[in-house]
Coordinates of C-alpha atoms and ligand atoms in Angstrom, one line a residue:
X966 CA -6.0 8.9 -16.6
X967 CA -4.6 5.8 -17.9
X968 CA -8.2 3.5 -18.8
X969 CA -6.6 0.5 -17.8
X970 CA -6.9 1.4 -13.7
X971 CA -11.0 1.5 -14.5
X972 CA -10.6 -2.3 -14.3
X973 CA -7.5 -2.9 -12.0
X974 CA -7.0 -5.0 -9.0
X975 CA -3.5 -5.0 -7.1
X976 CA -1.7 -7.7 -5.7
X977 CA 0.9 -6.3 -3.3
X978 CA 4.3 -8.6 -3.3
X979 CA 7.1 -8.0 -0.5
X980 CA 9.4 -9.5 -2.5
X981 CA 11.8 -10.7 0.6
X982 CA 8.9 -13.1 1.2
X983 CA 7.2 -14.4 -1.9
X984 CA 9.2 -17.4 -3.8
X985 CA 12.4 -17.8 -3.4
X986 CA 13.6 -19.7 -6.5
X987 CA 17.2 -19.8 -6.4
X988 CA 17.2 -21.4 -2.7
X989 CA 19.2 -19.1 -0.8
X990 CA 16.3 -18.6 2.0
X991 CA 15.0 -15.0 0.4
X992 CA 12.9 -14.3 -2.3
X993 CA 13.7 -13.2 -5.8
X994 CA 12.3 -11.4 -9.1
X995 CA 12.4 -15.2 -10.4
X996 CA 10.3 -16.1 -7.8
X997 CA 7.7 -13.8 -8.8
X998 CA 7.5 -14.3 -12.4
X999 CA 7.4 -17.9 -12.1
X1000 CA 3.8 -16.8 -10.1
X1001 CA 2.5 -14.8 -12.3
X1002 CA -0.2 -17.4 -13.3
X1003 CA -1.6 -17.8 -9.6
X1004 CA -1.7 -14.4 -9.6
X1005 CA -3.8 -13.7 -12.3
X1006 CA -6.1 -16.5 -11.5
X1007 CA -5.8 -15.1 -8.2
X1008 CA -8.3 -12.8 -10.3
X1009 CA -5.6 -9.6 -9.9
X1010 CA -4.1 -8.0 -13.0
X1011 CA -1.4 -5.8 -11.6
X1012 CA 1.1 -5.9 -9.2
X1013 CA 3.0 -3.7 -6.6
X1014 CA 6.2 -4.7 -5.3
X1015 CA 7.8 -2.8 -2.4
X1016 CA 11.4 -1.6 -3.1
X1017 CA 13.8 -3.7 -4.9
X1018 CA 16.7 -1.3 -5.2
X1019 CA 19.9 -1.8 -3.7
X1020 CA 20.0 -0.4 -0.6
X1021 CA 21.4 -1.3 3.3
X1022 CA 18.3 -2.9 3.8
X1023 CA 18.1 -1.3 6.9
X1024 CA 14.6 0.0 6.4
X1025 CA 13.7 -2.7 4.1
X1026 CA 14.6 -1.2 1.5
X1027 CA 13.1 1.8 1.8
X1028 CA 16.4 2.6 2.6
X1029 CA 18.0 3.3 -1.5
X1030 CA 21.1 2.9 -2.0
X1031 CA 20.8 3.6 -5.9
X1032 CA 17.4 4.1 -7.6
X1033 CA 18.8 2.7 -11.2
X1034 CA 19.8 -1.0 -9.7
X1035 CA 18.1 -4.3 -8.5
X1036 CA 19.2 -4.9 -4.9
X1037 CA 21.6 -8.2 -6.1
X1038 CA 19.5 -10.6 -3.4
X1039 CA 16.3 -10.2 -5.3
X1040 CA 18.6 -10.8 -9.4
X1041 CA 19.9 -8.4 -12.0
X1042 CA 17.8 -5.3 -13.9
X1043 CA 17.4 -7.7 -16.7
X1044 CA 15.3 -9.8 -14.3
X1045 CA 13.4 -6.9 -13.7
X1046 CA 12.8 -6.3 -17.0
X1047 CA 12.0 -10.1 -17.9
X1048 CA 9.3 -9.9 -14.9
X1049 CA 7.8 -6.4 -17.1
X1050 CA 7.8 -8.7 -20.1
X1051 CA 6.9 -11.8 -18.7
X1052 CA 3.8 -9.4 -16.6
X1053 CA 2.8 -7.5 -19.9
X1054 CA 2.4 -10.8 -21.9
X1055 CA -0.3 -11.8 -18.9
X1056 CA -2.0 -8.5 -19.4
X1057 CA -0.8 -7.6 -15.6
X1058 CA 0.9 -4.4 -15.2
X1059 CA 3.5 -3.4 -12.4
X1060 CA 4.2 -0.5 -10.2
X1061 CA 8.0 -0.3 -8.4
X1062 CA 7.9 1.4 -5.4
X1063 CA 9.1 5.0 -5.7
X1064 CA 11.0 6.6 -2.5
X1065 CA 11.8 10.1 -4.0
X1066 CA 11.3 11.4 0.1
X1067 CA 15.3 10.2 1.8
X1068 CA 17.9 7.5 0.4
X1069 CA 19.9 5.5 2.6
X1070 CA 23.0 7.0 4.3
X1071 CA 25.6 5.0 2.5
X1072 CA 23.8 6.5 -1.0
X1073 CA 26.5 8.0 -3.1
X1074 CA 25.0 11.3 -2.9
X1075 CA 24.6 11.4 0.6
X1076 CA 28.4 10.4 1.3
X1077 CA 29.3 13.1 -0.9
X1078 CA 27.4 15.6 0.5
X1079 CA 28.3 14.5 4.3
X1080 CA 31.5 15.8 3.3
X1081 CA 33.4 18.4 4.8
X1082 CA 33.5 20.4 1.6
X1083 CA 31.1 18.8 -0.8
X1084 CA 32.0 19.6 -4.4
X1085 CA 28.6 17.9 -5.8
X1086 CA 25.3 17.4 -3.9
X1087 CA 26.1 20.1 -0.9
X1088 CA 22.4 20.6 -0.9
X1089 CA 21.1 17.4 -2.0
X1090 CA 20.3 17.0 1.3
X1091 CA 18.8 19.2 4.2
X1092 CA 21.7 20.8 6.1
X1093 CA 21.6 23.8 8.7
X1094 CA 24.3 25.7 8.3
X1095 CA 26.4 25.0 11.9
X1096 CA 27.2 21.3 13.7
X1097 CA 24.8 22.6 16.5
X1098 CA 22.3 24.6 14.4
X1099 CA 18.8 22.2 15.0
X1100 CA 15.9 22.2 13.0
X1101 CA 13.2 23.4 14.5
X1102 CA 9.6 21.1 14.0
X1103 CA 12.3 18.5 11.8
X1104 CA 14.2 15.5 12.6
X1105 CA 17.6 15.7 12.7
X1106 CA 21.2 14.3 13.3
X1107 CA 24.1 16.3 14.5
X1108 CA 27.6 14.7 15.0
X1109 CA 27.4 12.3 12.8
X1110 CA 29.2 13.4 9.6
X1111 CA 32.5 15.4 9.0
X1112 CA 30.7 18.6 7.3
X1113 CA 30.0 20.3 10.3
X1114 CA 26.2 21.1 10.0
X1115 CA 22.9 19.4 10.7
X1116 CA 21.1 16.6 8.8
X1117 CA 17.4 16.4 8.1
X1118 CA 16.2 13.4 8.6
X1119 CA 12.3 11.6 6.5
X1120 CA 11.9 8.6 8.9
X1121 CA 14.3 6.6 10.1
X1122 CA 18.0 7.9 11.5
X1123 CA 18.7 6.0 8.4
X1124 CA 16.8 7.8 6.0
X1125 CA 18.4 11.6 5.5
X1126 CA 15.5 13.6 3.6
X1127 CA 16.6 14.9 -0.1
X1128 CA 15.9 18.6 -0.7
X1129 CA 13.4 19.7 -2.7
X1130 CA 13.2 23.1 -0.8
X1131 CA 10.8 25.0 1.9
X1132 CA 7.4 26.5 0.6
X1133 CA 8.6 29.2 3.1
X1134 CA 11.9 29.0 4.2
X1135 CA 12.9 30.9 7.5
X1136 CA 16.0 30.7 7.7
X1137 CA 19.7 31.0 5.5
X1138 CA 19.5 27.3 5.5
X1139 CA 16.5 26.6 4.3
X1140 CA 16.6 26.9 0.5
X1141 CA 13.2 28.3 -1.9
X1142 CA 11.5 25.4 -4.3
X1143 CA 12.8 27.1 -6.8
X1144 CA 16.3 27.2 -6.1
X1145 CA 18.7 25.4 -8.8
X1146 CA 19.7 22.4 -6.6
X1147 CA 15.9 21.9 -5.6
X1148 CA 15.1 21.5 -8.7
X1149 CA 17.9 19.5 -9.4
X1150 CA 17.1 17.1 -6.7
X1151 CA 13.7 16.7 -8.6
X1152 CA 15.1 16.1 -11.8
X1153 CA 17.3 13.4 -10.8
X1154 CA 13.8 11.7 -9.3
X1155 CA 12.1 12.3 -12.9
X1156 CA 15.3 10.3 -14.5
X1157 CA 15.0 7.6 -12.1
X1158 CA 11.3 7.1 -12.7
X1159 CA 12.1 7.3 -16.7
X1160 CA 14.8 4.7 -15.9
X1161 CA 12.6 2.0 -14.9
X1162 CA 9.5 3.3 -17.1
X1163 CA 11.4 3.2 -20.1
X1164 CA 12.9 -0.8 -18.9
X1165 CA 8.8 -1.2 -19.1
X1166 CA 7.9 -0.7 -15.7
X1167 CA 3.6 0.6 -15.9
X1168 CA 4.2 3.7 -12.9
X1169 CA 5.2 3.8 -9.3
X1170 CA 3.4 3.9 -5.9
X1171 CA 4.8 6.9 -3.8
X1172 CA 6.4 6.4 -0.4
X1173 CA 5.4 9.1 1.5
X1174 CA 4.3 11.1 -1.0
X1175 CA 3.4 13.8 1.0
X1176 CA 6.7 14.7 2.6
X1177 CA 8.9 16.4 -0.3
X1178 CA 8.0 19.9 0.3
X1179 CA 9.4 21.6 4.4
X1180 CA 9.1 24.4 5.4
X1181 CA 5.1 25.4 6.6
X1182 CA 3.7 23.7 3.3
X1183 CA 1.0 22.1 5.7
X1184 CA -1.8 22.4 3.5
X1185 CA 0.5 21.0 0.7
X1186 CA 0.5 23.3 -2.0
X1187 CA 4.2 23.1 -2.4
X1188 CA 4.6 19.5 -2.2
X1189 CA 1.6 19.2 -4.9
X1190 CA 3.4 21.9 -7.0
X1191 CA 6.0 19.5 -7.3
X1192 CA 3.9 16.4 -8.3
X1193 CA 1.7 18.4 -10.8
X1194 CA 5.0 18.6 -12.5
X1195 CA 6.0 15.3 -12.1
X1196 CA 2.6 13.9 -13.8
X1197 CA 3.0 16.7 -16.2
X1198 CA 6.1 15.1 -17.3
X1199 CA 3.9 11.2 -17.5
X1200 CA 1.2 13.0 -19.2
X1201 CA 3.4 14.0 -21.9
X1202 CA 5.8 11.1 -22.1
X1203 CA 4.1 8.2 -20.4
X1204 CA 0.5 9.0 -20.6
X1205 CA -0.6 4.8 -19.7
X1206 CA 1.9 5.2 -16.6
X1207 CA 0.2 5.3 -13.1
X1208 CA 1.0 7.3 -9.9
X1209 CA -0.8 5.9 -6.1
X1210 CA 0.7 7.6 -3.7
X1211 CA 1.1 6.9 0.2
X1212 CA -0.3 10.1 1.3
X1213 CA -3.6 9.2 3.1
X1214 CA -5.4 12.3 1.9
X1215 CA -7.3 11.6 -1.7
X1216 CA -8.7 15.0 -1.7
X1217 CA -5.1 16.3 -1.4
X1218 CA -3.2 13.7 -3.2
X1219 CA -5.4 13.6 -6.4
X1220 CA -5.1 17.1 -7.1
X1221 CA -1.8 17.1 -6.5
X1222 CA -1.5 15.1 -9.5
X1223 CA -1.9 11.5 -8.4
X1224 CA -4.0 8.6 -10.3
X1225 CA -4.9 7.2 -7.1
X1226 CA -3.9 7.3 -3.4
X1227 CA -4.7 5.1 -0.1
X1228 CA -7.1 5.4 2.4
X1229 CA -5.0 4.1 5.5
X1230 CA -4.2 6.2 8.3
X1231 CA -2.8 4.4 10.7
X1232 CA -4.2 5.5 14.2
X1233 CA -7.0 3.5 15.6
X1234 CA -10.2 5.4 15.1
X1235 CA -9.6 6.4 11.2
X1236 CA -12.0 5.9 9.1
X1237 CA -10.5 2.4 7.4
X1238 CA -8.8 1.3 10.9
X1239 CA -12.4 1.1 12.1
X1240 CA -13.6 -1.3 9.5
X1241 CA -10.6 -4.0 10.7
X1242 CA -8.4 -2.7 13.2
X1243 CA -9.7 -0.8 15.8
X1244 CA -7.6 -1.6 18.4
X1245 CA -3.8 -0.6 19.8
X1246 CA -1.1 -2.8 19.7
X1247 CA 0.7 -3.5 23.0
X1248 CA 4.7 -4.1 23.7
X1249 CA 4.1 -7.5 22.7
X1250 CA 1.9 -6.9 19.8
X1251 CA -1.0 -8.3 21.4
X1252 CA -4.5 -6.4 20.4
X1253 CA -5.0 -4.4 22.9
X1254 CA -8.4 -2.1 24.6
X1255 CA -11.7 -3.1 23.1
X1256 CA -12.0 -3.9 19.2
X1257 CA -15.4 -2.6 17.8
X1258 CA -14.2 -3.1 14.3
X1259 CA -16.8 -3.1 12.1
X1260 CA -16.3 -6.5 11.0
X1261 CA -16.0 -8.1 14.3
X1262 CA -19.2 -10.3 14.6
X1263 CA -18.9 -9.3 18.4
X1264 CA -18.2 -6.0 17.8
X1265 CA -20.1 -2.6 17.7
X1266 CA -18.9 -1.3 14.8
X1267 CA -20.6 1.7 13.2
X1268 CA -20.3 2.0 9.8
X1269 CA -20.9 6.1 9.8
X1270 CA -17.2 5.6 11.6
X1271 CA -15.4 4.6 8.1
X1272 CA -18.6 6.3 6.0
X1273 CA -17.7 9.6 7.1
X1274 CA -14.3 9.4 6.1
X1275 CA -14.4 8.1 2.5
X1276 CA -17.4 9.6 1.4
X1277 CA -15.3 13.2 2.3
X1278 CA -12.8 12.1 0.2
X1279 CA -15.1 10.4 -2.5
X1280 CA -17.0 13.5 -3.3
X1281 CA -13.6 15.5 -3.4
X1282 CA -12.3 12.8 -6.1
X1283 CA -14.6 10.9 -7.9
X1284 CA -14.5 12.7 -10.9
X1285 CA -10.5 12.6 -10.8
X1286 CA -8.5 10.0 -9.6
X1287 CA -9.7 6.9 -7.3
X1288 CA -9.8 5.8 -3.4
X1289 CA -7.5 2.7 -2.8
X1290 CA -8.7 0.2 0.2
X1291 CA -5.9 -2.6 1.1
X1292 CA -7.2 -5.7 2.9
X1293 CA -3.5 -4.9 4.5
X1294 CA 0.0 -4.0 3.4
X1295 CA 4.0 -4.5 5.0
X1296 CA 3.1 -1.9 7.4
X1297 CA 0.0 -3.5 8.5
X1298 CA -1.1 -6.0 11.4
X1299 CA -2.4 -8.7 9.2
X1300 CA -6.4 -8.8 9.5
X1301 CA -6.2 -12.9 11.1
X1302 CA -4.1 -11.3 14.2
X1303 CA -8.5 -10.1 15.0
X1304 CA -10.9 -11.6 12.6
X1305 CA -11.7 -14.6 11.6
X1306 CA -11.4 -16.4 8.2
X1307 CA -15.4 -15.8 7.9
X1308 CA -15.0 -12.2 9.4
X1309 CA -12.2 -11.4 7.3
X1310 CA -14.1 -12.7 3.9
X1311 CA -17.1 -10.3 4.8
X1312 CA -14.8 -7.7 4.7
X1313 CA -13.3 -9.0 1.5
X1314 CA -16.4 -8.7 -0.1
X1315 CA -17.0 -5.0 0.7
X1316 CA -13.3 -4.4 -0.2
X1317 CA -13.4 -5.5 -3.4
X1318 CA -17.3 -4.4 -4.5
X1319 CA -16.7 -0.4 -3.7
X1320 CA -15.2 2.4 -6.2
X1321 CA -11.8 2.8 -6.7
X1322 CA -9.2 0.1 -7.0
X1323 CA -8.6 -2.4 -4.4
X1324 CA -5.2 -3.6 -3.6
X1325 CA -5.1 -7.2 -1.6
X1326 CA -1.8 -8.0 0.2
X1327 CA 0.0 -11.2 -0.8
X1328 CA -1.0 -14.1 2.2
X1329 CA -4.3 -12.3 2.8
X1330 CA -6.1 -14.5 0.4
X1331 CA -5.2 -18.1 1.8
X1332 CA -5.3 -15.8 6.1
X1333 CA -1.6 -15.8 6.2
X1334 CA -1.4 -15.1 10.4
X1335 CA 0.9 -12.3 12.1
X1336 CA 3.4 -13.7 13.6
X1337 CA 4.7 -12.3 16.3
X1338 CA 9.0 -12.1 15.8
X1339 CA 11.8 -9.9 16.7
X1340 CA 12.4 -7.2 14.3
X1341 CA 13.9 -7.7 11.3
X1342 CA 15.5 -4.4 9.0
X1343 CA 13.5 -2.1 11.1
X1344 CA 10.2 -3.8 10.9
X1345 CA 9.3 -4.3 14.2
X1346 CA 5.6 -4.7 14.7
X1347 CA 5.1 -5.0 11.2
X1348 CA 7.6 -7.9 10.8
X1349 CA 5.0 -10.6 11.8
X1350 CA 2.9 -9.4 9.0
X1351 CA 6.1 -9.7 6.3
X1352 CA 6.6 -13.9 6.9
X1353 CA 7.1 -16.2 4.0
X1354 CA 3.9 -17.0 1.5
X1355 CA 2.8 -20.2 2.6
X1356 CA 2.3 -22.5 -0.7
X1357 CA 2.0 -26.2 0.1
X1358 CA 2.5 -28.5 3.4
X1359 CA 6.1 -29.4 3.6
X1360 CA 9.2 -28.0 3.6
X1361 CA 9.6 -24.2 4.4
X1362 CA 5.8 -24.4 3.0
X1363 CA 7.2 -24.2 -0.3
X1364 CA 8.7 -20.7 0.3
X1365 CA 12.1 -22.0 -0.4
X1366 CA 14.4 -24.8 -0.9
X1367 CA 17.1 -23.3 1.8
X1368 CA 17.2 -24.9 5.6
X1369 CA 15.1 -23.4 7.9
X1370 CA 17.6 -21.7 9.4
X1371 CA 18.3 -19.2 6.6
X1372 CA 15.0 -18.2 6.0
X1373 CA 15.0 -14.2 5.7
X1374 CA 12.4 -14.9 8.4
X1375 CA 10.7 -17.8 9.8
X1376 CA 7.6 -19.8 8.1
X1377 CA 3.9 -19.8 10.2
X1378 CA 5.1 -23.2 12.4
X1379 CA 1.4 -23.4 13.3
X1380 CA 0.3 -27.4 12.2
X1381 CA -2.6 -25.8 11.0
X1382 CA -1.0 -22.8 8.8
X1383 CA -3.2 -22.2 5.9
X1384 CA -1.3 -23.1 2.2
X1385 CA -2.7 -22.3 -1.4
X1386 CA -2.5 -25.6 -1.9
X1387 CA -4.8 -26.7 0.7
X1388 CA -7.3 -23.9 0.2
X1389 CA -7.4 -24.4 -3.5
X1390 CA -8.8 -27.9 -3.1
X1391 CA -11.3 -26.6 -0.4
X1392 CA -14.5 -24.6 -2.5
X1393 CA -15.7 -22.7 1.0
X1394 CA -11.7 -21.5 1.7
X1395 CA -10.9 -18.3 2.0
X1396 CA -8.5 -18.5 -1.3
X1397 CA -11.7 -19.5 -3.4
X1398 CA -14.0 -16.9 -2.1
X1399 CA -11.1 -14.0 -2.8
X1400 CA -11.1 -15.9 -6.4
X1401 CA -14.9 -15.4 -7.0
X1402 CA -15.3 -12.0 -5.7
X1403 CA -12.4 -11.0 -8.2
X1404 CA -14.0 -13.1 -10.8
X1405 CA -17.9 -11.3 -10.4
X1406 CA -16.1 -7.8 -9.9
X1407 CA -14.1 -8.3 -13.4
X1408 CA -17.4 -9.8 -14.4
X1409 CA -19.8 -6.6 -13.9
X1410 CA -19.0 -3.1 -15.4
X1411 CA -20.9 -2.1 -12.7
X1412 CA -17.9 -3.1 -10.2
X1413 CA -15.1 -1.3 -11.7
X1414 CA -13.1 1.9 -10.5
X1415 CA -15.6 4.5 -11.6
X1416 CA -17.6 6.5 -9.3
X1417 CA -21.4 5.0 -9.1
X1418 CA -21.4 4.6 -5.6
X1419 CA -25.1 5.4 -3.2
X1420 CA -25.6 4.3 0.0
X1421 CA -28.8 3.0 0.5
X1422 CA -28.8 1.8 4.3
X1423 CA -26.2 3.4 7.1
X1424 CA -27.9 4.4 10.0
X1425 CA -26.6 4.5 13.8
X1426 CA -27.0 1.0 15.5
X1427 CA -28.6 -0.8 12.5
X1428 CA -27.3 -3.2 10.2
X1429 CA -27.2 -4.3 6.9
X1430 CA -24.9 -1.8 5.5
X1431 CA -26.5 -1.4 1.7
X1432 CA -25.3 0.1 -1.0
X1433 CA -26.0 0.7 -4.6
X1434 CA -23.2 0.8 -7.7
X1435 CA -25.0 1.4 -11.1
X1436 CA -27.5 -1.7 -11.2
X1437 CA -26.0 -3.6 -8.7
X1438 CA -27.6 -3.9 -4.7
X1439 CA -24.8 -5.0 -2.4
X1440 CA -25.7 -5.9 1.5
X1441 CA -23.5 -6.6 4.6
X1442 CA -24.3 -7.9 7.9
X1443 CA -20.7 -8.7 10.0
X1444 CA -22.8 -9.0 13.1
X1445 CA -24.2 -12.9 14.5
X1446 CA -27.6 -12.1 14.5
X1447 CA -30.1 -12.2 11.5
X1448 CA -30.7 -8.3 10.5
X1449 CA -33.6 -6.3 8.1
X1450 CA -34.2 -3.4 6.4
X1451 CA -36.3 -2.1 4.4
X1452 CA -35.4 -1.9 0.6
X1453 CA -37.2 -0.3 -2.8
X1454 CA -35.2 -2.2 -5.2
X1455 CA -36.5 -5.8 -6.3
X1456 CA -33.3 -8.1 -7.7
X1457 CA -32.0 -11.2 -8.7
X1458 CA -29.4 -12.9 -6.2
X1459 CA -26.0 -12.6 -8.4
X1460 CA -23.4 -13.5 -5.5
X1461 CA -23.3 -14.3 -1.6
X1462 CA -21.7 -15.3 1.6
X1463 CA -23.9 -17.1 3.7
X1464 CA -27.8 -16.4 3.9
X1465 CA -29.2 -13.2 2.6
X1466 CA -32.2 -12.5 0.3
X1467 CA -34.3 -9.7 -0.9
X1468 CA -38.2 -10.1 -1.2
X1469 CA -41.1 -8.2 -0.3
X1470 CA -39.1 -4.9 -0.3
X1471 CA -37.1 -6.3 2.5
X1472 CA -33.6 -7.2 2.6
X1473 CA -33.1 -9.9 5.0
X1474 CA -29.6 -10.8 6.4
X1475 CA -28.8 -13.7 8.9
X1476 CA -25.6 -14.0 10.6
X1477 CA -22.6 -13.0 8.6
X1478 CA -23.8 -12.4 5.4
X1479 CA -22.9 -10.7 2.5
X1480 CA -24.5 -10.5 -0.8
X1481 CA -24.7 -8.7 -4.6
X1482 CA -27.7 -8.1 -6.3
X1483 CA -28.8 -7.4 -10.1
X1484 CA -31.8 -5.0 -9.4
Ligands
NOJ945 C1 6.2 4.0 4.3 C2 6.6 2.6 3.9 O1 5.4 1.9 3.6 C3 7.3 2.0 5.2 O2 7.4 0.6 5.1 C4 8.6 2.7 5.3 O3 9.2 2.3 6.5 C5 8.4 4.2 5.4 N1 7.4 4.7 4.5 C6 9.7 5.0 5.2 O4 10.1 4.9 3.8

């Protein structure tokens, strides 16, 4: 386990979106090392940036066109490798976004093996073996291509899945793990990885990390076959590199080789959606049905929802890799769509207090808003949560020099959109409170990755939430009214948002309070 994820906290960057510092209305590499400084007094020390490969950008880029080359719009690889040296001079490392699952359409592989008689890559991809044999329990596109079989497809019609083989395979088609052009397939994802790690780049988060392996590997022991190998090969050769994959299962993903993975799940009712998001999204991305998010001060959130949940998870992992919670990501509605700036700090605090390393999505510490816009390369609902970073008042909100017009999408119009530079010069803002809850969790050992969680108070219907990490006493109440409970631990107030003590063995919250204790 590489020692420097003990004391990490990521910054997610979308780099469409970020700083666009050549003016042409989309962000850049440049953008984001000229940055780095906000971001590490930001209080982060290491970023993740969603794909910047070439690609069709029709999934955003999750959509590769080739794995070894910036996508021109964002600069050059030597840009990419000034933003590693520029990052490790900081002390802030960066993960690239690994999609080892499908590669855009117009990849070179894929055009060569849509062929009608492929002479390289005929099964770099998933093909049955006749233009109207389907794939069973797999998506798939016939008619489409001159070699007269069936595609597999990961995600998007876009995105034909590369073959690393079926755990089981059932029929002709379907080809073993082991099979030479499996294996192939996974070597050529091992050079791409040592590509950009040996340019300087410090590991990759995993897009759909899960997904490699078809074929009945439902419990995933031939997909994790495959990434015990992988990290085999970073143990050996890149032992400080780090692996978080996008697999939504810790107790799965961390034996299957992974440093960390994220607790997400995207359907309401999952453990994490219930501390933020519990609530559908309508045709028009409005919230929809009743929101008893935990950190609604109206709701009736139940903290045994999201408890139940990690703690599965924590016990399976803690003394193995780490449990990742996002304040949001591209994929996500942004948390001010529901909460408020003062809801939406509570839940900061617990974010960033709790085991594991926390990843905070650029926007979310100023309460960027969703906005809600057409689609733009296949985002959809989640394109309202991918709008320009919002710097200063004026134009484009600093985003960019470019007119309006040519924005890669628009800015928040709203007169009162929040800005750094606004919230830097306000001490109660949201930005300021992200900045000292990063600054007190850098501060105490006690806050870092490693497993010393105990919960102290989460019981049905009652509230504070308290729990316990090494010699520190941390309490939340999201709710309006003033809350109690009963408490052994004496301590010394280290941190708070708004009222909250300890005395008398009781631990007294009012309304919306949060608060860290030196017992
Ligand atoms: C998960 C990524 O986060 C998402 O943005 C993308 O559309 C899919 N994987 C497909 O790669």
């Amino acid at each position: 386990m590489p020692a420097w994820l003990d004391n990490a906290v990521f910054y997610e960057i979308y780099p469409q979106s970020f700083l666009d510092a050549n003016g042409d209305g989309i962000g850049d590499l440049e953008g984001i090392i000229q940055k780095l400084d906000y971001i590490t007094e930001l209080g982060c020390n290491a970023l993740w940036i969603n794909p910047c490969f070439d690609s069709p950008f029709k999934d955003a880029g999750y959509d590769v066109r080739d794995y070894r080359k910036v996508a021109p719009r964002y600069g050059a690889n030597d840009d990419l490798k000034r933003l590693f040296a520029e990052a490790r001079k900081k002390g802030v490392k960066v993960l690239l976004d690994l999609v080892p699952g499908h590669t855009a359409e117009d990849h070179p592989w894929f055009i060569e093996s849509a062929k009608a008689h492929p002479v390289r890559y005929k099964n770099r991809y998933i093909w049955t073996d006749h233009c109207f044999t389907r794939a069973e329990g797999l998506g798939f596109i016939g008619g489409e291509a001159e070699r007269a079989s069936v595609y597999i497809t990961n995600f998007f019609k876009c995105q034909p899945a590369l073959n690393y083989g079926f755990l089981k395979p059932s029929e002709p088609w379907q080809l073993p793990m082991d099979h030479r052009d499996c294996l192939e397939t996974r070597e050529a994802m091992k050079e791409a990885m040592r590509f950009w790690l040996d340019a300087g780049c410090d590991g990759f988060r995993v897009d759909m990390a899960a997904s490699l392996v078809k074929g009945d590997d439902e419990e995933k022991s031939g997909t994790s076959a495959l990434w015990q190998d992988i990290r085999s090969m970073l143990d050996k050769d890149y032992p400080e590199a780090a692996i978080v994959s996008e697999w939504s299962n810790p107790s799965q993903a961390i034996k299957a080789g992974f440093h960390g993975d994220f607790l997400l799940a995207f359907f309401k009712g999952s453990g994490y959606q219930s501390l933020l998001r519990d609530y559908r999204l309508d045709e028009y991305n409005r919230a929809e049905g009743e929101d008893n998010s935990f950190f609604r001060k109206d709701g009736n959130g139940d903290i045994r929802r999201f408890l139940k949940d990690y703690l599965f998870h924590y016990e399976n992992t803690k003394d193995s890799g780490f449990i990742s919670l996002v304040t949001g990501n591209h994929d996500l509605v942004r948390l001010r769509h529901t909460l408020s700036p003062k809801e939406m700090a509570l839940a900061y605090g617990m974010i960033f207090t709790m085991p594991g390393v926390p990843f905070l999505y650029y926007g979310d510490e100023i309460g960027m808003r969703y906005l809600n816009l057409p689609t733009k390369e296949g985002g959809y609902y989640r394109t309202g949560s991918r709008t320009p970073m919002q710097w200063k008042a004026g134009a484009n909100l600093g985003f960019s020099g470019a007119p309006p017009d040519k924005l890669y999408l628009p800015v928040d119009p709203a007169a009162d959109a929040p800005t750094v530079e606004a919230q830097e010069k306000d001490g109660s803002s949201l930005l300021n409170t992200v900045k000292a809850l990063l600054k007190l969790r850098r501060a105490e050992p006690d806050l870092r990755a490693k497993p010393n969680l105990e919960i102290l108070c989460a019981e049905k219907g009652k509230l504070p939430f308290i729990y316990k990490r090494g010699s520190l006493v941390i309490a939340v109440n999201p709710r309006g009214e003033t809350v109690t409970a009963p408490i052994q631990e004496r301590g010394t107030l280290l941190y708070s948002l708004g009222k909250c003590g300890i005395d008398n063995q009781v631990c007294r919250m009012e309304g919306q309070s949060f608060g860290v204790w030196r017992i």
